[in-house]
Coordinates of N, CA and C in Angstrom, one line a residue:
M1 N 136.9 57.0 75.9 CA 136.5 57.6 77.1 C 137.6 58.1 78.0
L2 N 138.6 57.2 78.2 CA 139.8 57.6 79.0 C 140.6 58.7 78.3
R3 N 140.7 58.7 77.0 CA 141.4 59.7 76.3 C 140.7 61.1 76.5
A4 N 139.4 61.1 76.5 CA 138.6 62.4 76.7 C 138.8 62.9 78.1
L5 N 138.8 62.0 79.1 CA 139.0 62.3 80.4 C 140.4 62.9 80.7
V6 N 141.4 62.3 80.1 CA 142.8 62.9 80.2 C 142.9 64.2 79.5
L7 N 142.3 64.4 78.4 CA 142.3 65.7 77.6 C 141.6 66.7 78.5
L8 N 140.5 66.4 79.1 CA 139.7 67.4 79.9 C 140.6 67.7 81.1
A9 N 141.3 66.8 81.7 CA 142.1 67.1 82.9 C 143.3 68.0 82.5
L10 N 143.9 67.8 81.3 CA 145.0 68.6 80.9 C 144.5 70.1 80.6
V11 N 143.3 70.2 80.1 CA 142.8 71.5 79.8 C 142.3 72.2 81.0
A12 N 141.7 71.5 82.0 CA 141.2 72.2 83.2 C 142.2 72.4 84.3
A13 N 143.3 71.6 84.3 CA 144.2 71.6 85.4 C 144.9 73.0 85.5
P14 N 145.3 73.7 84.5 CA 145.9 75.0 84.7 C 145.0 76.0 85.2
A15 N 143.7 75.9 84.9 CA 142.7 76.9 85.4 C 142.5 76.8 86.9
F16 N 142.6 75.6 87.4 CA 142.4 75.4 88.9 C 143.6 75.9 89.7
G17 N 144.8 75.8 89.1 CA 146.0 76.2 89.8 C 146.4 77.6 89.5
A18 N 145.7 78.3 88.7 CA 146.0 79.7 88.3 C 145.7 80.7 89.5
L19 N 146.4 81.8 89.5 CA 146.1 82.8 90.5 C 144.8 83.5 90.1
C20 N 144.2 84.3 91.0 CA 142.9 84.9 90.7 C 143.2 86.0 89.7
A21 N 142.1 86.6 89.2 CA 142.2 87.6 88.1 C 142.9 88.9 88.5
S22 N 142.7 89.3 89.8 CA 143.3 90.6 90.3 C 143.9 90.4 91.7
P23 N 145.1 89.8 91.7 CA 145.7 89.6 93.0 C 146.1 90.9 93.7
V24 N 146.1 90.9 95.0 CA 146.5 92.1 95.8 C 147.9 91.7 96.3
V25 N 148.9 92.5 95.9 CA 150.3 92.2 96.3 C 150.8 93.2 97.2
E26 N 151.4 92.8 98.4 CA 152.1 93.7 99.3 C 153.5 93.3 99.2
E27 N 154.4 94.3 98.8 CA 155.8 94.0 98.5 C 156.7 94.9 99.2
N28 N 157.9 94.5 99.4 CA 159.0 95.3 99.9 C 160.3 94.9 99.1
T29 N 160.9 95.8 98.4 CA 162.1 95.6 97.7 C 163.2 96.3 98.2
V30 N 164.4 95.6 98.4 CA 165.6 96.2 99.0 C 166.7 96.0 97.9
A31 N 167.5 97.0 97.7 CA 168.6 97.0 96.9 C 169.9 97.3 97.6
V32 N 170.9 96.4 97.4 CA 172.2 96.6 98.1 C 173.3 96.6 97.1
G33 N 174.1 97.6 97.2 CA 175.3 97.6 96.3 C 176.0 98.9 96.3
D34 N 177.3 98.9 96.3 CA 178.1 100.1 96.3 C 179.1 99.9 95.2
P35 N 179.2 100.7 94.2 CA 180.1 100.5 93.1 C 181.6 100.4 93.6
A36 N 181.9 101.1 94.7 CA 183.3 101.0 95.2 C 183.6 99.7 95.8
M37 N 182.6 99.0 96.3 CA 182.9 97.7 97.0 C 182.4 96.4 96.3
F38 N 181.4 96.5 95.5 CA 180.8 95.3 94.9 C 180.7 95.5 93.4
K39 N 180.7 94.3 92.7 CA 180.6 94.4 91.2 C 179.1 94.4 90.8
N40 N 178.2 94.0 91.7 CA 176.8 93.9 91.3 C 175.9 94.6 92.3
T41 N 174.7 95.0 91.9 CA 173.7 95.5 92.8 C 172.8 94.3 93.0
I42 N 172.5 94.0 94.2 CA 171.6 92.9 94.6 C 170.2 93.4 94.9
F43 N 169.2 92.9 94.3 CA 167.8 93.2 94.6 C 167.2 92.0 95.3
T44 N 166.4 92.3 96.3 CA 165.6 91.2 97.0 C 164.2 91.8 97.2
S45 N 163.3 91.1 96.7 CA 161.9 91.5 96.8 C 161.1 90.4 97.6
T46 N 160.5 90.9 98.7 CA 159.7 90.0 99.5 C 158.3 90.5 99.4
F47 N 157.3 89.5 99.2 CA 155.9 89.9 99.0 C 155.0 88.9 99.5
S48 N 153.7 89.3 99.6 CA 152.7 88.3 99.9 C 151.5 88.6 98.9
I49 N 150.7 87.6 98.7 CA 149.6 87.7 97.7 C 148.3 87.4 98.3
K50 N 147.3 88.2 98.0 CA 145.9 87.9 98.5 C 145.0 87.8 97.3
C51 N 144.1 86.8 97.3 CA 143.1 86.7 96.4 C 141.8 86.6 97.1
D52 N 140.9 87.5 96.9 CA 139.6 87.6 97.6 C 139.8 87.6 99.1
D53 N 140.7 88.4 99.6 CA 141.0 88.5 101.0 C 141.5 87.3 101.7
E54 N 142.0 86.3 100.9 CA 142.6 85.1 101.4 C 144.1 85.1 100.9
S55 N 145.0 84.7 101.8 CA 146.4 84.6 101.5 C 146.6 83.5 100.5
V56 N 147.4 83.7 99.5 CA 147.8 82.6 98.6 C 149.1 82.0 99.2
V57 N 149.0 80.7 99.5 CA 150.1 80.0 100.2 C 150.6 78.9 99.3
E58 N 151.9 78.8 99.2 CA 152.6 77.7 98.5 C 152.2 77.6 97.0
E59 N 152.1 78.7 96.4 CA 151.8 78.7 94.9 C 153.2 78.8 94.2
V60 N 153.4 77.9 93.2 CA 154.7 77.9 92.5 C 154.7 79.1 91.6
L61 N 155.7 80.0 91.7 CA 155.8 81.2 90.9 C 157.1 81.3 90.3
Y62 N 157.2 82.0 89.2 CA 158.4 82.3 88.5 C 158.4 83.8 88.2
A63 N 159.6 84.4 88.3 CA 159.8 85.8 88.0 C 160.6 86.0 86.8
S64 N 160.1 87.0 86.0 CA 160.9 87.3 84.7 C 161.6 88.6 85.0
V65 N 163.0 88.5 85.1 CA 163.8 89.6 85.4 C 164.9 89.7 84.3
N66 N 164.9 90.9 83.7 CA 165.9 91.1 82.7 C 166.0 90.0 81.6
G67 N 164.8 89.5 81.2 CA 164.8 88.5 80.2 C 165.1 87.1 80.6
K68 N 165.2 86.9 81.9 CA 165.5 85.5 82.5 C 164.4 85.1 83.5
F69 N 164.1 83.9 83.5 CA 163.1 83.4 84.5 C 163.8 82.9 85.7
I70 N 163.3 83.3 86.9 CA 163.9 82.9 88.1 C 162.8 82.3 89.0
P71 N 163.1 81.1 89.6 CA 162.1 80.5 90.5 C 161.9 81.4 91.8
V72 N 160.7 81.5 92.3 CA 160.4 82.3 93.5 C 160.3 81.3 94.7
S73 N 161.0 81.7 95.8 CA 160.9 80.8 97.0 C 159.7 81.3 97.8
Y74 N 159.2 80.4 98.7 CA 158.1 80.8 99.5 C 158.2 80.0 100.8
D75 N 157.5 80.5 101.9 CA 157.4 79.7 103.1 C 156.0 79.4 103.4
E76 N 155.8 78.6 104.5 CA 154.4 78.1 104.7 C 153.4 79.2 105.2
S77 N 153.9 80.4 105.6 CA 153.0 81.4 106.0 C 152.6 82.3 104.9
G78 N 153.0 82.1 103.7 CA 152.5 82.8 102.5 C 153.4 84.0 102.1
N79 N 154.6 84.0 102.6 CA 155.6 85.0 102.1 C 156.4 84.5 101.0
Y80 N 156.6 85.3 100.0 CA 157.4 84.9 98.8 C 158.6 85.8 98.7
Q81 N 159.7 85.3 98.1 CA 160.9 86.1 98.0 C 161.6 85.7 96.7
V82 N 162.1 86.7 96.0 CA 162.9 86.5 94.8 C 164.1 87.5 94.9
S83 N 165.3 87.0 94.4 CA 166.5 87.9 94.4 C 167.1 87.8 93.0
W84 N 167.7 88.9 92.6 CA 168.4 89.0 91.4 C 169.5 90.1 91.5
S85 N 170.4 90.1 90.5 CA 171.5 91.1 90.5 C 171.7 91.6 89.1
I86 N 172.3 92.9 89.1 CA 172.7 93.5 87.9 C 174.1 94.0 88.1
Q87 N 174.9 94.0 87.0 CA 176.2 94.5 87.1 C 176.2 96.1 87.2
H88 N 177.1 96.6 87.9 CA 177.2 98.1 88.0 C 177.5 98.7 86.7
S89 N 176.8 99.7 86.3 CA 177.0 100.4 85.1 C 176.2 101.7 85.2
E90 N 176.1 102.4 84.1 CA 175.4 103.7 84.2 C 173.9 103.4 84.5
E91 N 173.4 102.2 84.0 CA 171.9 102.0 84.3 C 171.7 101.5 85.7
S92 N 172.7 100.9 86.4 CA 172.4 100.4 87.7 C 172.7 101.5 88.8
A93 N 173.3 102.6 88.4 CA 173.5 103.7 89.4 C 172.2 104.3 89.8
S94 N 171.2 104.3 88.9 CA 169.9 104.7 89.3 C 169.0 104.1 88.2
S95 N 168.2 103.1 88.7 CA 167.4 102.4 87.7 C 166.1 101.9 88.3
A96 N 165.2 101.5 87.4 CA 164.0 100.9 87.8 C 163.7 99.7 86.9
A97 N 163.2 98.6 87.5 CA 162.9 97.4 86.7 C 161.5 97.0 87.1
T98 N 160.8 96.4 86.1 CA 159.5 95.8 86.3 C 159.7 94.3 86.3
V99 N 159.3 93.6 87.4 CA 159.5 92.2 87.5 C 158.1 91.6 87.3
Q100 N 158.0 90.7 86.3 CA 156.7 90.0 86.0 C 156.7 88.7 86.7
F101 N 155.6 88.3 87.3 CA 155.5 87.1 88.0 C 154.5 86.2 87.3
F102 N 154.8 84.9 87.2 CA 154.0 83.9 86.5 C 153.7 82.8 87.4
D103 N 152.5 82.3 87.4 CA 152.2 81.0 88.1 C 152.6 79.9 87.2
A104 N 152.5 78.7 87.6 CA 153.0 77.5 86.8 C 152.3 77.5 85.4
A105 N 151.0 77.7 85.4 CA 150.3 77.7 84.1 C 150.8 78.8 83.2
G106 N 150.9 80.0 83.8 CA 151.4 81.1 83.0 C 152.8 80.9 82.5
F107 N 153.6 80.3 83.3 CA 155.0 80.0 82.9 C 155.1 79.1 81.7
E108 N 154.2 78.0 81.8 CA 154.2 77.1 80.7 C 153.6 77.7 79.4
A109 N 152.6 78.6 79.6 CA 152.1 79.3 78.4 C 153.1 80.3 77.8
A110 N 153.9 80.9 78.7 CA 154.9 81.8 78.1 C 156.0 81.1 77.4
N111 N 156.2 79.8 77.7 CA 157.1 79.0 77.0 C 158.5 79.6 76.8
G112 N 159.0 80.2 77.9 CA 160.3 80.8 77.9 C 160.4 82.2 77.3
D113 N 159.2 82.8 76.9 CA 159.2 84.1 76.4 C 159.1 85.1 77.6
A114 N 160.2 85.8 77.9 CA 160.3 86.6 79.1 C 159.6 88.0 78.9
S115 N 159.2 88.2 77.6 CA 158.4 89.5 77.4 C 156.9 89.3 77.5
A116 N 156.5 88.1 77.9 CA 155.1 87.8 78.1 C 154.6 88.6 79.3
T117 N 153.3 88.8 79.4 CA 152.7 89.5 80.6 C 152.3 88.4 81.6
G118 N 152.8 88.6 82.8 CA 152.5 87.7 83.9 C 151.2 88.0 84.6
A119 N 151.0 87.2 85.7 CA 149.8 87.4 86.5 C 149.8 88.7 87.3
F120 N 151.0 89.2 87.7 CA 151.1 90.5 88.3 C 152.6 90.9 88.2
S121 N 152.9 92.2 88.6 CA 154.2 92.7 88.5 C 154.6 93.5 89.7
I122 N 155.8 93.7 89.9 CA 156.4 94.6 90.9 C 157.4 95.5 90.3
D123 N 157.3 96.8 90.7 CA 158.3 97.7 90.2 C 159.4 97.9 91.3
A124 N 160.6 97.6 90.9 CA 161.8 97.8 91.8 C 162.6 98.9 91.3
S125 N 162.9 99.9 92.2 CA 163.8 101.0 91.8 C 165.0 101.0 92.7
F126 N 166.0 101.7 92.2 CA 167.3 101.7 93.0 C 168.0 103.0 92.6
S127 N 168.4 103.7 93.7 CA 169.3 104.9 93.5 C 170.5 104.7 94.3
A128 N 171.6 104.8 93.6 CA 172.9 104.6 94.3 C 173.2 105.7 95.3
P129 N 173.7 105.5 96.4 CA 174.1 106.6 97.3 C 175.2 107.4 96.7
L130 N 175.3 108.7 97.1 CA 176.4 109.5 96.7 C 177.7 108.9 97.1
N131 N 178.7 108.9 96.2 CA 180.0 108.3 96.5 C 180.9 109.5 97.0
L132 N 180.9 109.7 98.3 CA 181.6 110.8 98.9 C 183.0 110.3 99.4
Q133 N 183.9 110.0 98.5 CA 185.2 109.5 98.9 C 186.2 110.6 99.0
L134 N 187.0 110.5 99.9 CA 188.1 111.5 100.0 C 189.1 111.3 98.9
P135 N 189.8 112.4 98.5 CA 190.8 112.2 97.5 C 192.0 111.4 98.0
L136 N 192.2 111.4 99.3 CA 193.3 110.7 99.9 C 192.8 109.6 100.8
K137 N 193.5 108.5 101.0 CA 193.1 107.4 101.9 C 193.1 107.9 103.3
P138 N 192.2 107.4 104.2 CA 192.1 107.8 105.6 C 193.4 107.4 106.3
Q139 N 194.0 106.3 106.0 CA 195.3 105.9 106.6 C 196.4 107.0 106.4
F140 N 196.5 107.5 105.2 CA 197.5 108.5 104.9 C 197.2 109.8 105.7
L141 N 195.9 110.2 105.8 CA 195.6 111.4 106.5 C 195.9 111.2 108.0
A142 N 195.7 110.0 108.6 CA 196.0 109.7 110.0 C 197.5 109.8 110.2
L143 N 198.3 109.3 109.2 CA 199.7 109.3 109.3 C 200.2 110.8 109.3
V144 N 199.7 111.6 108.4 CA 200.1 113.0 108.4 C 199.7 113.7 109.7
W145 N 198.5 113.4 110.2 CA 198.1 114.0 111.5 C 199.0 113.6 112.6
L146 N 199.4 112.4 112.6 CA 200.3 111.9 113.7 C 201.7 112.5 113.6
A147 N 202.2 112.7 112.3 CA 203.5 113.3 112.1 C 203.4 114.8 112.6
F148 N 202.3 115.4 112.3 CA 202.1 116.8 112.7 C 202.1 116.9 114.3
L149 N 201.4 116.0 114.9 CA 201.4 116.0 116.4 C 202.8 115.8 117.0
F150 N 203.5 114.8 116.4 CA 204.9 114.6 116.9 C 205.8 115.8 116.7
Y151 N 205.6 116.5 115.6 CA 206.4 117.7 115.3 C 206.1 118.8 116.3
M152 N 204.8 118.9 116.6 CA 204.4 120.0 117.6 C 204.9 119.6 119.0
V153 N 204.8 118.4 119.4 CA 205.3 118.0 120.7 C 206.8 118.1 120.9
W154 N 207.6 117.7 119.9 CA 209.0 117.7 120.0 C 209.7 119.0 119.7
N155 N 209.0 119.9 119.2 CA 209.5 121.3 118.8 C 209.0 122.4 119.7
K156 N 208.7 122.1 121.0 CA 208.3 123.1 121.9 C 209.5 123.8 122.5

């Protein structure tokens, strides 16, 4: 009897902790990175989840990003956040990534397989700003300008 009860609890527990079938996700993704200053582009995605018009609060989530699982942080008001980085290369100059999110039951079912389909996903895109650098350093240009001013003042 006890064995049947434990087996039933193991089978039913993931179903009670799972997210709803069609969660509504409101997200905001920010990417920061400049190839001239940083080695990586940093992505931060902040989001909230609603199921049946009720906020999902304190649900343990994992994100699958570039084949790796990352734990998602949350606060008591129902806001979730995940951050990841990619090295600068041709793909990070302008790229898009789909981040799959798993609840605890889905994470266990995926068993480390990052290609599995999660409960929901977020599309994060990034376009690097134009790199408008001068061919000469600004300090050198200021020095040339100062020398020109001295020349004009002393040769009157």
